Short mmCIF file of C-alpha atoms in Angstrom, two decimals:
data_model
loop_
_atom_site.label_atom_id
_atom_site.label_comp_id
_atom_site.label_asym_id
_atom_site.label_seq_id
_atom_site.Cartn_x
_atom_site.Cartn_y
_atom_site.Cartn_z
CA MET A 1 -72.96 -47.66 20.81
CA THR A 2 -76.01 -49.49 22.01
CA ILE A 3 -76.11 -53.04 20.54
CA PRO A 4 -79.08 -55.01 20.67
CA ASN A 5 -78.58 -58.80 19.68
CA ASP A 6 -81.45 -60.54 17.74
CA ALA A 7 -81.98 -62.98 21.27
CA SER A 8 -83.70 -60.06 22.52
CA THR A 9 -86.46 -61.15 24.60
CA ALA A 10 -90.04 -59.79 25.05
CA ALA A 11 -91.26 -56.35 24.48
CA THR A 12 -91.26 -55.66 28.38
CA PRO A 13 -89.66 -57.58 29.64
CA ARG A 14 -87.76 -57.43 33.47
CA ARG A 15 -83.86 -55.98 33.26
CA LEU A 16 -81.08 -56.94 34.63
CA ILE A 17 -77.60 -54.78 34.35
CA VAL A 18 -74.74 -56.88 34.01
CA ALA A 19 -71.32 -54.97 34.46
CA ILE A 20 -67.82 -56.75 34.21
CA THR A 21 -64.43 -55.00 35.60
CA GLY A 22 -61.16 -56.01 35.45
CA ALA A 23 -60.80 -57.43 38.57
CA THR A 24 -60.20 -61.26 38.45
CA GLY A 25 -63.01 -63.48 38.55
CA ALA A 26 -64.31 -62.97 35.15
CA VAL A 27 -65.97 -66.12 35.26
CA TYR A 28 -68.61 -64.80 37.66
CA GLY A 29 -70.02 -62.56 35.03
CA VAL A 30 -70.07 -64.57 32.09
CA ARG A 31 -71.67 -67.00 34.23
CA LEU A 32 -74.26 -64.82 35.48
CA LEU A 33 -74.65 -63.80 31.85
CA GLN A 34 -75.25 -67.51 30.89
CA GLN A 35 -77.66 -68.25 33.87
CA LEU A 36 -79.73 -65.23 33.02
CA ARG A 37 -79.91 -66.67 29.02
CA ARG A 38 -82.21 -69.32 31.23
CA HIS A 39 -84.91 -66.79 32.39
CA THR A 40 -86.59 -65.74 29.00
CA ASP A 41 -88.26 -63.56 30.41
CA VAL A 42 -85.50 -61.66 31.70
CA GLN A 43 -83.30 -58.89 29.40
CA SER A 44 -79.90 -58.65 30.27
CA HIS A 45 -77.72 -55.35 29.63
CA LEU A 46 -74.17 -56.17 29.70
CA MET A 47 -71.34 -53.46 29.88
CA VAL A 48 -67.35 -54.53 29.91
CA SER A 49 -64.93 -52.12 30.86
CA SER A 50 -61.56 -52.15 28.67
CA ALA A 51 -59.52 -53.86 31.46
CA GLY A 52 -62.57 -56.60 32.01
CA TRP A 53 -62.26 -57.11 28.68
CA GLN A 54 -58.53 -57.70 29.12
CA THR A 55 -59.27 -60.09 31.90
CA LEU A 56 -61.82 -61.99 29.68
CA HIS A 57 -59.35 -62.41 27.58
CA GLN A 58 -56.58 -63.65 30.02
CA GLU A 59 -58.58 -66.04 31.98
CA LEU A 60 -61.17 -67.18 29.85
CA GLY A 61 -59.50 -66.95 26.43
CA LEU A 62 -62.98 -64.87 25.08
CA GLY A 63 -63.57 -62.43 22.76
CA LYS A 64 -65.93 -59.65 22.64
CA ALA A 65 -68.33 -61.10 20.13
CA GLU A 66 -68.53 -64.29 22.37
CA VAL A 67 -69.25 -62.35 25.13
CA GLN A 68 -71.80 -59.81 23.66
CA ALA A 69 -73.81 -62.70 22.41
CA LEU A 70 -74.73 -63.78 25.81
CA ALA A 71 -76.34 -60.47 26.35
CA ASP A 72 -79.74 -59.27 25.15
CA VAL A 73 -78.05 -55.88 24.92
CA THR A 74 -74.85 -54.80 25.37
CA HIS A 75 -73.54 -50.96 25.70
CA SER A 76 -70.04 -49.38 25.33
CA VAL A 77 -68.92 -48.00 28.50
CA ARG A 78 -68.26 -44.91 27.33
CA GLU A 79 -71.76 -44.17 26.68
CA VAL A 80 -73.17 -42.27 29.47
CA GLY A 81 -76.46 -41.07 27.22
CA ALA A 82 -77.72 -44.95 27.39
CA THR A 83 -80.74 -46.09 28.44
CA ILE A 84 -79.69 -47.50 31.74
CA ALA A 85 -77.75 -43.84 32.58
CA SER A 86 -81.73 -42.78 33.18
CA GLY A 87 -83.61 -43.71 36.17
CA SER A 88 -86.39 -43.54 34.28
CA PHE A 89 -85.40 -46.71 32.30
CA ALA A 90 -86.83 -49.32 34.89
CA THR A 91 -84.39 -52.13 35.75
CA HIS A 92 -84.41 -54.72 38.55
CA GLY A 93 -81.17 -53.81 39.52
CA MET A 94 -77.16 -54.02 38.87
CA VAL A 95 -74.49 -56.79 39.18
CA VAL A 96 -70.69 -55.77 38.99
CA ALA A 97 -69.28 -59.42 38.69
CA PRO A 98 -66.44 -58.79 39.19
CA CYS A 99 -65.74 -55.36 40.98
CA SER A 100 -62.73 -54.24 40.92
CA MET A 101 -61.24 -51.54 43.93
CA LYS A 102 -61.55 -48.92 41.01
CA THR A 103 -64.98 -49.48 40.10
CA LEU A 104 -65.62 -49.51 43.86
CA ALA A 105 -64.39 -46.44 44.85
CA SER A 106 -66.24 -44.56 41.64
CA ILE A 107 -69.65 -45.91 42.73
CA ALA A 108 -68.35 -45.18 46.27
CA HIS A 109 -67.46 -41.47 45.49
CA GLY A 110 -70.47 -41.37 42.99
CA LEU A 111 -68.03 -40.15 40.61
CA SER A 112 -69.83 -41.32 37.39
CA ASP A 113 -67.03 -41.18 35.28
CA ASN A 114 -68.34 -43.73 32.90
CA LEU A 115 -71.64 -45.72 32.22
CA ILE A 116 -70.82 -48.75 34.84
CA ALA A 117 -70.45 -46.29 37.44
CA ARG A 118 -73.35 -44.14 36.02
CA ALA A 119 -75.88 -46.87 36.29
CA ALA A 120 -74.56 -47.74 39.55
CA ASP A 121 -75.49 -44.45 40.62
CA VAL A 122 -78.95 -44.70 39.37
CA THR A 123 -79.59 -47.90 40.66
CA LEU A 124 -78.66 -46.26 43.82
CA LYS A 125 -81.18 -43.29 43.84
CA GLU A 126 -83.48 -45.26 42.11
CA ARG A 127 -83.18 -47.78 45.92
CA ARG A 128 -83.15 -50.86 43.10
CA ARG A 129 -80.27 -53.59 43.93
CA LEU A 130 -76.89 -52.91 43.75
CA VAL A 131 -74.46 -56.04 44.03
CA LEU A 132 -70.96 -55.43 44.29
CA MET A 133 -68.89 -58.96 43.94
CA VAL A 134 -65.76 -57.37 44.70
CA ARG A 135 -62.60 -58.90 43.97
CA GLU A 136 -59.42 -58.34 46.12
CA THR A 137 -57.61 -59.55 48.63
CA PRO A 138 -56.17 -58.43 51.22
CA PHE A 139 -58.55 -55.27 51.66
CA ASN A 140 -56.67 -52.17 52.46
CA LEU A 141 -58.64 -49.29 54.35
CA ALA A 142 -59.56 -47.31 51.45
CA HIS A 143 -61.32 -50.68 50.36
CA LEU A 144 -62.77 -51.12 53.45
CA ARG A 145 -64.14 -47.53 53.87
CA ASN A 146 -65.39 -47.44 50.15
CA MET A 147 -67.66 -50.87 50.77
CA THR A 148 -68.62 -49.39 53.77
CA ALA A 149 -69.74 -46.23 51.99
CA VAL A 150 -71.74 -48.51 49.20
CA THR A 151 -73.33 -50.37 51.99
CA GLU A 152 -74.59 -47.03 53.73
CA MET A 153 -75.94 -46.28 50.31
CA GLY A 154 -77.71 -49.09 50.13
CA GLY A 155 -75.62 -51.28 47.73
CA ILE A 156 -74.79 -54.91 48.63
CA VAL A 157 -71.04 -55.93 48.81
CA PHE A 158 -71.05 -59.56 48.37
CA PRO A 159 -67.37 -61.13 47.87
CA PRO A 160 -67.49 -64.09 45.77
CA LEU A 161 -66.18 -66.56 48.33
CA PRO A 162 -66.99 -70.42 48.27
CA ALA A 163 -69.20 -72.16 50.36
CA PHE A 164 -68.40 -75.38 51.29
CA TYR A 165 -71.28 -76.81 53.13
CA HIS A 166 -73.11 -77.93 50.11
CA ARG A 167 -69.73 -80.04 49.45
CA PRO A 168 -68.69 -78.92 45.91
CA ALA A 169 -66.87 -81.49 44.26
CA THR A 170 -65.74 -78.76 41.32
CA LEU A 171 -64.59 -75.61 40.75
CA ASP A 172 -67.68 -75.19 38.36
CA ASP A 173 -69.68 -76.36 41.55
CA MET A 174 -68.44 -73.29 43.53
CA ILE A 175 -69.01 -71.13 41.00
CA ASP A 176 -72.41 -72.06 40.21
CA HIS A 177 -73.15 -71.82 43.64
CA THR A 178 -72.16 -68.27 43.89
CA VAL A 179 -73.68 -67.08 40.98
CA ALA A 180 -76.98 -68.78 42.30
CA ARG A 181 -77.13 -66.60 45.58
CA VAL A 182 -76.33 -63.61 43.56
CA LEU A 183 -79.30 -64.27 41.35
CA ASP A 184 -81.24 -65.26 44.28
CA MET A 185 -81.20 -61.83 45.93
CA PHE A 186 -82.78 -60.08 42.60
CA GLN A 187 -86.11 -62.91 43.09
CA LEU A 188 -85.95 -63.28 39.22
CA ALA A 189 -87.49 -66.67 39.60
CA PRO A 190 -87.62 -69.38 42.44
CA PRO A 191 -84.55 -69.85 44.24
CA GLN A 192 -81.38 -71.48 42.36
CA ALA A 193 -79.34 -72.25 45.25
CA PRO A 194 -79.67 -75.10 47.74
CA ALA A 195 -81.14 -73.52 50.92
CA TRP A 196 -79.47 -74.44 54.33
CA ALA A 197 -80.98 -77.66 56.10
CA GLY A 198 -79.26 -77.28 59.10
CA LEU A 199 -76.29 -79.17 60.40
CA ALA A 200 -78.34 -82.70 60.03
CA ALA A 201 -75.49 -84.67 60.74
CA GLY A 202 -75.13 -82.88 64.58
CA ARG A 203 -78.72 -83.21 65.27
CA GLU A 204 -78.24 -87.30 64.56
CA ASP A 205 -75.43 -87.42 66.58
CA ALA A 206 -77.06 -85.28 69.90
CA ALA A 207 -80.02 -87.54 69.00
CA ALA A 208 -78.21 -90.66 69.46
CA SER A 209 -76.28 -89.29 72.78
#
């Protein structure tokens, strides 16, 4: 069942699909939804797998109502006839945050066995941007081959690895920077992540020598 929230945006907004699966790192999906709330011209479409709901509760203490309230539209992963299951329903793309190895495998092999995998398949076939925030370590050969397959199909594998060049002071700083990098890939707004300015200190040292 599709559940539009009262906070739905304009009649013809840009749309971004967000899926949360059971891998650790549910905070990335939640933070993406929170950031998208700031873009009033972007309509978010949310799916959460059954394992994703368990991880949201385990890691963040969040229930269904709290998470669904962050999205403009929510879809059941069993609703294979939802709007986002068709390429005729225009979207800006899709993010799976985090992406479990099971979901990665389903997408890599085109199984379309639930709405998350089907929506990802549609995103790829329509040549729209698909970003998978894969969460597993270490990788085995099946994981690597599935990531290669998705990349060859045009998807983007984006493990949420923290950067340190912006000198994060808190865990929130690292999460926000990663989420900003992901959102910047969809060009929904001016860049959110601080741009790399080069090794300024290194240049100064070289000039002084």
